Amino acid sequence: MQSPLLPHMDAIRARFAHVDSCPFEGPRVFFENAGGALRLKSVIETSAAYAGYPDNQGRDNPASRALMAAIAKGKADARVFLNAPDGEVFVGESGTEVLFRLVRTAALGAAPGGVMLGSTLEHPASRSAMARWAAVTGRPHVLVAHDDATGTVSPEAYAEQITPDLRLATIVQTSPVTGMAVDVARIAAMIRDAAPSCLIVVDGIQHASHGQIDIAGLGIDGYAVSPYKVFSRHGYGLGWASERLTAFAKEAVIGGSPRAWELGTRDAGAYATFSDVVAYFDWLGGVTGGGASPRARIEAAAAAIHAHEAALMGAILHGLGNRRGLADMPGVTLIGGTGAGREGVVSFTLATMPAADLVAHLNARGIRTHIRLNDHYCGNILGPLGLDACVRASICHYNTPEEAGRFLDAMEEALA
Ligand SMILES: Cc1ncc(COP(=O)(O)O)c(C=O)c1O
């Protein structure tokens, strides 16, 4: 397998905790990255340090000034990572909560009437927020249908529903179930052409660890990231809002800044751990391609990550050395097929073994995957396919060809 990251794999893996062994279970291959990526060791150290600081922000002492500097640095680093020079970066309770906050603010601030547009590919976080605030504001919530065969939603499918009266649109950048990416830039451009005042909110939560984020290039109004899916930790979500969305009325403490998206005392440690994430991308870009600025190095890292993950996913789907891949295994059905646009995730069924048993079989062989059920999280994808469940294997750039080989061997055993 060819990948620009292979020569650096030891150095990359050394930066993450619990890379090849679970603290509860022992040695394992971690193919559950879509549920939450491995944590950077720097994030763990930073979290512990900040948890210990008793001081609050806004005081005249060195500790308080250091906490406020960490918040300012976290926001500035996030801007570079997201390529978002304007608007506001903020931290919320989770990715879901950030999406609700963006959608709520946009739905209440947009001109009355009109339509709210999303798609059936979306995670329930954005779909539920849109459904609720469409109902509250008396607007129809129109859903563009995704394509079962390709596992994505196309710009052409969106085009049929794009009308000048759109007030708010949501787009998921990568499906957490099919693993397929969406052409956000084209869909956003089509929406802006037809309805320039339509607010566009993007769920980048599943995309963030796999590739480049370029908010300035997308022409959107809101973006959500879940830091625990991009090498940080649980406990916060990261949001970005455009200038025009930031100008809308929001929940605010009386007398506070009208630009503020955040309520109450900040967790400076959350921002400091996001700085750790950005520093990691910067380091990775430096060793893989370089670049004169942090943004250039982040883009170099994203390109190398993309190349590594494409090669690793190619091996999982189409074979590695003399091992065959999932696509060639009799009885295996891949959700979304083998077309372009897969970002680190493959969900599949095996005709001869229920998904729960296959997850247990893989677990017993030290391969951590996850079952996805036809429930309120994944029913939008599995229901139309007539499936009760599937297995999701999800990789990241720190996973190795050797780990992919172990996964394929365990799958062969399941077939046998
Ligand atoms: C695409 C997508 N959106 C939203 C979420 C929800 O994120 P959080 O767990 O941070 O609320 C997830 C979580 O899996 C996701 O994959």
Coordinates of C-alpha atoms and ligand atoms in Angstrom, one line a residue:
M1 CA 0.0 0.0 0.0
Q2 CA 1.3 3.4 -1.0
S3 CA 0.8 6.3 1.4
P4 CA 2.7 9.5 2.3
L5 CA 2.1 8.8 6.0
L6 CA 3.6 5.3 6.1
P7 CA 7.2 6.6 6.7
H8 CA 5.9 8.6 9.7
M9 CA 3.5 6.1 11.2
D10 CA 5.5 5.4 14.4
A11 CA 5.8 9.1 15.1
I12 CA 2.1 9.7 14.4
R13 CA 1.0 6.8 16.5
A14 CA 3.2 7.9 19.4
R15 CA 1.2 11.0 19.7
F16 CA -2.1 9.2 20.4
A17 CA -3.2 7.4 23.6
H18 CA -4.5 3.8 23.5
V19 CA -3.5 3.4 19.9
D20 CA -3.3 -0.4 19.9
S21 CA -4.7 -1.4 23.3
C22 CA -7.9 -0.6 25.1
P23 CA -7.5 0.3 28.8
F24 CA -10.5 -1.9 29.6
E25 CA -10.1 -4.8 27.1
G26 CA -6.5 -5.1 26.1
P27 CA -4.9 -5.2 22.6
R28 CA -7.2 -4.2 19.8
V29 CA -7.4 -2.6 16.4
F30 CA -9.4 0.6 16.7
F31 CA -11.8 0.8 13.7
E32 CA -14.5 2.8 15.7
N33 CA -13.2 6.2 14.8
A34 CA -16.5 7.5 13.5
G35 CA -17.9 7.0 17.0
G36 CA -15.0 9.0 18.5
A37 CA -11.4 9.3 17.3
L38 CA -8.3 8.4 19.4
R39 CA -7.2 11.2 21.8
L40 CA -4.0 13.1 21.4
K41 CA -1.7 12.6 24.4
S42 CA -1.3 16.4 24.4
V43 CA -5.0 16.8 24.9
I44 CA -5.0 14.5 27.9
E45 CA -2.2 16.5 29.5
T46 CA -3.8 19.8 28.8
S47 CA -7.2 18.7 30.1
A48 CA -5.6 17.6 33.4
A49 CA -3.7 20.8 33.8
Y50 CA -6.7 23.1 33.1
A51 CA -9.0 21.0 35.3
G52 CA -6.7 21.9 38.1
Y53 CA -6.7 25.7 37.7
P54 CA -9.1 27.3 40.2
D55 CA -9.0 30.8 38.7
N56 CA -11.8 32.4 36.8
Q57 CA -11.7 34.6 33.7
G58 CA -11.8 38.4 33.9
R59 CA -9.7 38.9 37.0
D60 CA -6.6 41.0 37.5
N61 CA -4.1 38.2 38.1
P62 CA -1.7 36.2 36.0
A63 CA -3.7 33.0 36.1
S64 CA -6.8 34.7 34.9
R65 CA -4.9 36.4 32.1
A66 CA -3.4 33.0 31.1
L67 CA -6.9 31.4 30.9
M68 CA -8.2 34.3 28.7
A69 CA -5.1 34.0 26.5
A70 CA -5.8 30.3 26.1
I71 CA -9.4 31.0 25.0
A72 CA -8.2 33.7 22.5
K73 CA -5.5 31.3 21.2
G74 CA -8.0 28.5 20.8
K75 CA -10.4 30.7 18.8
A76 CA -7.5 32.0 16.7
D77 CA -6.2 28.5 16.1
A78 CA -9.7 27.2 15.2
R79 CA -10.1 30.0 12.7
V80 CA -6.9 28.8 10.9
F81 CA -8.0 25.2 11.0
L82 CA -11.5 26.1 9.6
N83 CA -10.2 28.8 7.3
A84 CA -12.7 31.2 8.8
P85 CA -11.2 34.6 9.0
D86 CA -14.5 36.4 9.8
G87 CA -17.6 35.5 11.8
E88 CA -17.4 34.0 15.3
V89 CA -15.9 30.8 16.7
F90 CA -17.6 29.4 19.8
V91 CA -17.9 26.4 22.0
G92 CA -21.1 24.7 23.0
E93 CA -22.2 21.6 24.9
S94 CA -21.8 19.1 22.0
G95 CA -21.9 18.9 18.2
T96 CA -25.7 18.4 18.4
E97 CA -26.2 21.4 20.7
V98 CA -24.1 23.6 18.4
L99 CA -26.2 22.6 15.4
F100 CA -29.4 23.3 17.4
R101 CA -28.0 26.7 18.4
L102 CA -27.1 27.6 14.8
V103 CA -30.4 26.4 13.4
R104 CA -32.5 28.1 16.1
T105 CA -30.7 31.4 15.6
A106 CA -31.0 31.3 11.9
A107 CA -34.6 30.2 11.8
L108 CA -35.7 32.9 14.3
G109 CA -33.6 35.6 12.6
A110 CA -34.5 34.9 9.0
A111 CA -37.3 36.8 7.3
P112 CA -40.7 35.3 8.0
G113 CA -42.2 32.7 5.7
G114 CA -40.3 30.7 3.1
V115 CA -39.0 27.2 3.3
M116 CA -36.4 25.3 5.3
L117 CA -34.4 22.7 3.3
G118 CA -32.4 19.7 4.4
S119 CA -31.8 16.1 3.3
T120 CA -32.6 12.6 4.4
L121 CA -28.8 11.9 4.5
E122 CA -28.4 14.1 7.6
H123 CA -27.7 12.9 11.1
P124 CA -30.7 13.5 13.4
A125 CA -28.9 16.3 15.1
S126 CA -29.4 18.8 12.2
R127 CA -32.6 17.2 11.0
S128 CA -34.2 17.4 14.4
A129 CA -33.2 21.0 14.9
M130 CA -34.6 21.9 11.5
A131 CA -37.8 20.0 12.2
R132 CA -38.3 21.7 15.5
W133 CA -37.6 25.2 14.3
A134 CA -39.6 24.8 11.1
A135 CA -42.6 23.8 13.2
V136 CA -42.0 26.7 15.7
T137 CA -41.6 29.3 12.9
G138 CA -44.5 27.8 10.7
R139 CA -42.4 26.9 7.7
P140 CA -42.3 23.7 5.7
H141 CA -39.2 21.5 6.3
V142 CA -38.5 20.0 2.9
L143 CA -36.1 17.0 2.8
V144 CA -34.1 16.2 -0.4
A145 CA -33.9 12.4 -0.8
H146 CA -30.5 10.8 -0.7
D147 CA -29.6 8.0 -3.1
D148 CA -29.6 4.5 -1.5
A149 CA -27.2 3.2 -4.1
T150 CA -24.5 5.8 -3.8
G151 CA -25.1 6.6 -0.1
T152 CA -25.0 10.3 -0.7
V153 CA -27.1 13.2 -1.8
S154 CA -26.2 14.9 -5.0
P155 CA -26.3 18.6 -6.0
E156 CA -28.8 17.6 -8.8
A157 CA -31.1 16.2 -6.1
Y158 CA -30.8 19.4 -4.1
A159 CA -31.4 21.5 -7.3
E160 CA -34.9 20.2 -7.6
Q161 CA -35.8 21.7 -4.3
I162 CA -33.8 25.0 -4.4
T163 CA -36.3 27.9 -4.7
P164 CA -35.9 31.6 -4.2
D165 CA -38.0 31.5 -1.0
L166 CA -35.4 29.3 0.9
R167 CA -34.7 30.8 4.3
L168 CA -32.4 28.2 5.8
A169 CA -30.7 25.1 4.4
T170 CA -28.7 22.3 6.1
I171 CA -26.0 20.1 4.5
V172 CA -24.2 17.2 6.0
Q173 CA -20.6 17.1 4.7
T174 CA -20.0 13.3 5.3
S175 CA -22.6 10.7 6.3
P176 CA -21.7 8.9 9.5
V177 CA -23.5 5.8 8.3
T178 CA -22.7 5.5 4.6
G179 CA -19.3 7.3 5.0
M180 CA -20.0 9.1 1.7
A181 CA -19.1 12.8 1.3
V182 CA -21.4 15.5 -0.1
D183 CA -20.4 18.2 -2.6
V184 CA -21.1 21.0 -0.1
A185 CA -19.4 23.7 -2.1
R186 CA -21.6 23.1 -5.2
I187 CA -24.8 22.8 -3.3
A188 CA -24.1 26.0 -1.3
A189 CA -23.2 27.9 -4.5
M190 CA -26.5 26.8 -6.1
I191 CA -28.5 27.9 -3.0
R192 CA -26.7 31.3 -2.9
D193 CA -27.5 31.8 -6.6
A194 CA -31.2 31.1 -6.2
A195 CA -31.7 32.5 -2.7
P196 CA -28.9 34.9 -1.7
S197 CA -30.4 35.5 1.8
C198 CA -30.8 31.8 2.6
L199 CA -28.7 30.9 5.6
I200 CA -26.6 27.7 5.1
V201 CA -25.6 25.5 8.1
V202 CA -23.1 22.6 7.5
D203 CA -22.7 19.6 9.7
G204 CA -18.9 18.9 9.4
I205 CA -18.8 16.6 12.4
Q206 CA -18.0 13.4 10.5
H207 CA -15.8 15.1 7.9
A208 CA -13.4 17.0 10.3
S209 CA -10.9 14.2 11.0
H210 CA -10.7 13.1 7.4
G211 CA -10.0 16.2 5.4
Q212 CA -9.7 19.8 4.8
I213 CA -12.1 22.3 6.1
D214 CA -12.4 25.5 4.0
I215 CA -15.2 27.6 5.3
A216 CA -14.2 30.7 3.4
G217 CA -14.3 28.7 0.2
L218 CA -17.8 27.3 0.9
G219 CA -19.8 30.6 1.3
I220 CA -21.8 29.3 4.3
D221 CA -23.2 30.7 7.6
G222 CA -22.7 28.0 10.2
Y223 CA -20.4 25.0 10.7
A224 CA -20.3 22.4 13.5
V225 CA -17.4 20.2 14.7
S226 CA -17.4 17.6 17.4
P227 CA -13.9 17.8 18.9
Y228 CA -14.0 14.2 20.2
K229 CA -14.2 13.0 16.6
V230 CA -11.1 15.0 15.7
F231 CA -8.6 13.9 18.4
S232 CA -9.7 16.1 21.3
R233 CA -12.1 15.0 24.0
H234 CA -15.8 14.9 25.0
G235 CA -17.5 17.7 26.8
Y236 CA -17.7 20.4 24.1
G237 CA -18.7 21.1 20.5
L238 CA -17.1 23.7 18.3
G239 CA -19.1 26.0 16.2
W240 CA -18.6 28.8 13.7
A241 CA -21.1 31.4 12.6
S242 CA -20.9 33.9 9.7
E243 CA -21.1 37.7 10.2
R244 CA -24.7 37.8 9.0
L245 CA -25.7 35.0 11.3
T246 CA -23.8 36.5 14.2
A247 CA -25.7 39.7 13.7
F248 CA -29.0 38.0 14.4
A249 CA -30.6 38.2 17.9
K250 CA -29.4 35.4 20.2
E251 CA -29.8 34.4 23.8
A252 CA -27.6 36.8 25.7
V253 CA -26.8 38.1 29.1
I254 CA -28.2 41.7 29.3
G255 CA -25.4 44.1 28.6
G256 CA -23.1 41.5 27.1
S257 CA -21.6 41.7 23.6
P258 CA -24.3 41.2 20.9
R259 CA -21.7 39.2 19.0
A260 CA -21.4 36.6 21.8
W261 CA -22.6 33.1 21.0
E262 CA -21.6 31.8 24.4
L263 CA -23.4 31.9 27.8
G264 CA -21.6 31.8 31.1
T265 CA -18.1 31.0 32.2
R266 CA -15.9 29.4 29.5
D267 CA -14.0 26.1 29.9
A268 CA -10.6 27.4 28.9
G269 CA -9.4 23.8 28.8
A270 CA -11.7 23.1 25.9
Y271 CA -10.1 25.9 23.9
A272 CA -6.6 24.8 24.9
T273 CA -7.3 21.2 23.8
F274 CA -8.5 22.5 20.4
S275 CA -5.2 24.3 20.1
D276 CA -3.6 21.0 20.7
V277 CA -5.5 19.5 17.8
V278 CA -4.5 22.3 15.5
A279 CA -0.9 22.1 16.6
Y280 CA -1.0 18.4 15.7
F281 CA -2.3 19.1 12.2
D282 CA 0.4 21.8 11.9
W283 CA 3.1 19.2 13.0
L284 CA 1.8 16.5 10.6
G285 CA 1.8 19.0 7.7
G286 CA 5.3 19.9 8.5
V287 CA 6.6 16.3 8.3
T288 CA 4.6 15.4 5.2
G289 CA 4.9 18.3 2.9
G290 CA 5.7 21.4 4.7
G291 CA 4.4 24.9 4.0
A292 CA 5.4 28.3 5.1
S293 CA 2.3 29.1 7.2
P294 CA 0.2 27.1 9.7
R295 CA -2.7 27.1 7.2
A296 CA -0.4 25.7 4.4
R297 CA 0.8 23.0 6.8
I298 CA -2.8 22.1 7.8
E299 CA -3.7 21.8 4.2
A300 CA -0.6 19.6 3.6
A301 CA -1.6 17.4 6.5
A302 CA -5.2 17.2 5.2
A303 CA -3.9 16.1 1.7
A304 CA -1.7 13.4 3.3
I305 CA -4.5 12.2 5.5
H306 CA -6.8 12.0 2.5
A307 CA -4.2 10.0 0.5
H308 CA -3.5 7.6 3.4
E309 CA -7.2 7.0 4.2
A310 CA -8.0 6.5 0.5
A311 CA -5.3 3.9 0.2
L312 CA -6.3 2.2 3.4
M313 CA -10.0 2.1 2.5
G314 CA -9.0 0.9 -1.0
A315 CA -7.2 -2.0 0.7
I316 CA -10.2 -2.8 2.9
L317 CA -12.6 -2.7 0.0
H318 CA -10.5 -4.2 -2.8
G319 CA -7.7 -6.2 -1.1
L320 CA -4.3 -6.0 0.4
G321 CA -1.5 -8.2 -0.9
N322 CA -3.0 -11.6 -1.4
R323 CA -6.0 -10.9 0.8
R324 CA -9.3 -10.1 -0.9
G325 CA -11.3 -7.0 0.1
L326 CA -14.8 -6.7 1.5
A327 CA -16.2 -5.9 -2.0
D328 CA -15.0 -9.4 -3.2
M329 CA -16.2 -11.4 -0.2
P330 CA -19.3 -13.4 -1.0
G331 CA -22.3 -12.4 1.1
V332 CA -20.9 -9.0 2.0
T333 CA -23.0 -6.0 0.9
L334 CA -21.5 -2.6 1.2
I335 CA -23.8 0.3 2.0
G336 CA -23.2 3.0 -0.6
G337 CA -21.3 0.7 -2.9
T338 CA -17.7 1.2 -4.1
G339 CA -18.1 4.6 -5.8
A340 CA -16.1 7.7 -5.1
G341 CA -16.3 9.9 -2.1
R342 CA -15.9 7.5 0.8
E343 CA -14.4 9.2 3.8
G344 CA -13.0 6.7 6.3
V345 CA -16.2 4.8 7.0
V346 CA -17.6 1.5 5.5
S347 CA -20.9 0.0 6.7
F348 CA -21.8 -3.5 5.5
T349 CA -23.8 -6.6 6.2
L350 CA -22.8 -10.3 5.9
A351 CA -25.6 -12.5 4.6
T352 CA -24.6 -15.4 6.8
M353 CA -24.2 -13.6 10.2
P354 CA -26.4 -11.0 12.0
A355 CA -24.6 -7.7 12.5
A356 CA -24.5 -8.1 16.3
D357 CA -22.8 -11.5 16.0
L358 CA -20.3 -10.1 13.5
V359 CA -19.4 -7.2 15.8
A360 CA -18.9 -9.7 18.6
H361 CA -16.9 -12.0 16.3
L362 CA -14.6 -9.1 15.3
N363 CA -14.3 -8.0 19.0
A364 CA -13.2 -11.5 20.0
R365 CA -10.4 -11.1 17.4
G366 CA -9.4 -7.8 18.7
I367 CA -11.1 -5.6 16.1
R368 CA -13.3 -2.8 17.5
T369 CA -16.2 -1.9 15.2
H370 CA -19.8 -0.9 15.9
I371 CA -23.3 -2.0 15.1
R372 CA -25.6 0.5 13.5
L373 CA -29.3 -0.2 14.0
N374 CA -32.5 0.8 12.1
D375 CA -33.3 3.3 15.0
H376 CA -33.7 7.0 15.3
Y377 CA -30.0 7.5 14.6
C378 CA -29.5 5.4 11.4
G379 CA -33.1 4.5 10.3
N380 CA -32.9 7.2 7.6
I381 CA -30.2 5.1 5.9
L382 CA -31.0 1.5 6.9
G383 CA -34.8 1.7 6.8
P384 CA -35.1 2.3 3.0
L385 CA -32.6 -0.5 2.4
G386 CA -34.8 -2.9 4.4
L387 CA -32.0 -3.5 6.9
D388 CA -32.4 -3.9 10.7
A389 CA -28.7 -3.4 11.3
C390 CA -25.2 -3.3 9.8
V391 CA -21.6 -3.2 11.0
R392 CA -19.6 0.0 10.7
A393 CA -15.8 -0.1 10.4
S394 CA -14.3 3.3 10.5
I395 CA -10.6 4.2 10.0
C396 CA -8.4 7.2 10.6
H397 CA -5.0 8.3 9.3
Y398 CA -3.2 6.6 12.2
N399 CA -4.5 3.1 11.2
T400 CA -2.1 0.9 9.4
P401 CA -2.2 -1.6 6.6
E402 CA -1.3 -4.3 9.1
E403 CA -4.5 -3.4 11.1
A404 CA -6.5 -3.5 7.8
G405 CA -5.0 -7.0 7.2
R406 CA -6.0 -8.2 10.6
F407 CA -9.6 -7.0 10.0
L408 CA -9.7 -8.7 6.6
D409 CA -8.4 -12.0 8.1
A410 CA -11.1 -11.8 10.8
M411 CA -13.7 -11.2 8.1
E412 CA -12.5 -14.3 6.2
E413 CA -12.9 -16.3 9.4
A414 CA -16.5 -15.0 9.7
L415 CA -17.2 -16.1 6.1
A416 CA -15.8 -19.5 6.8
Ligands
LIG1 C1 -22.6 13.8 11.2 C2 -22.9 13.9 12.6 N1 -23.6 14.9 13.1 C3 -23.8 15.1 14.4 C4 -23.4 14.2 15.3 C5 -23.6 14.4 16.8 O1 -22.5 14.9 17.4 P1 -22.3 15.0 19.0 O2 -22.1 13.6 19.5 O3 -21.1 15.8 19.2 O4 -23.5 15.6 19.5 C6 -22.7 13.0 14.9 C7 -22.2 12.0 15.9 O5 -22.0 10.9 15.5 C8 -22.4 12.9 13.5 O6 -21.7 11.9 13.0

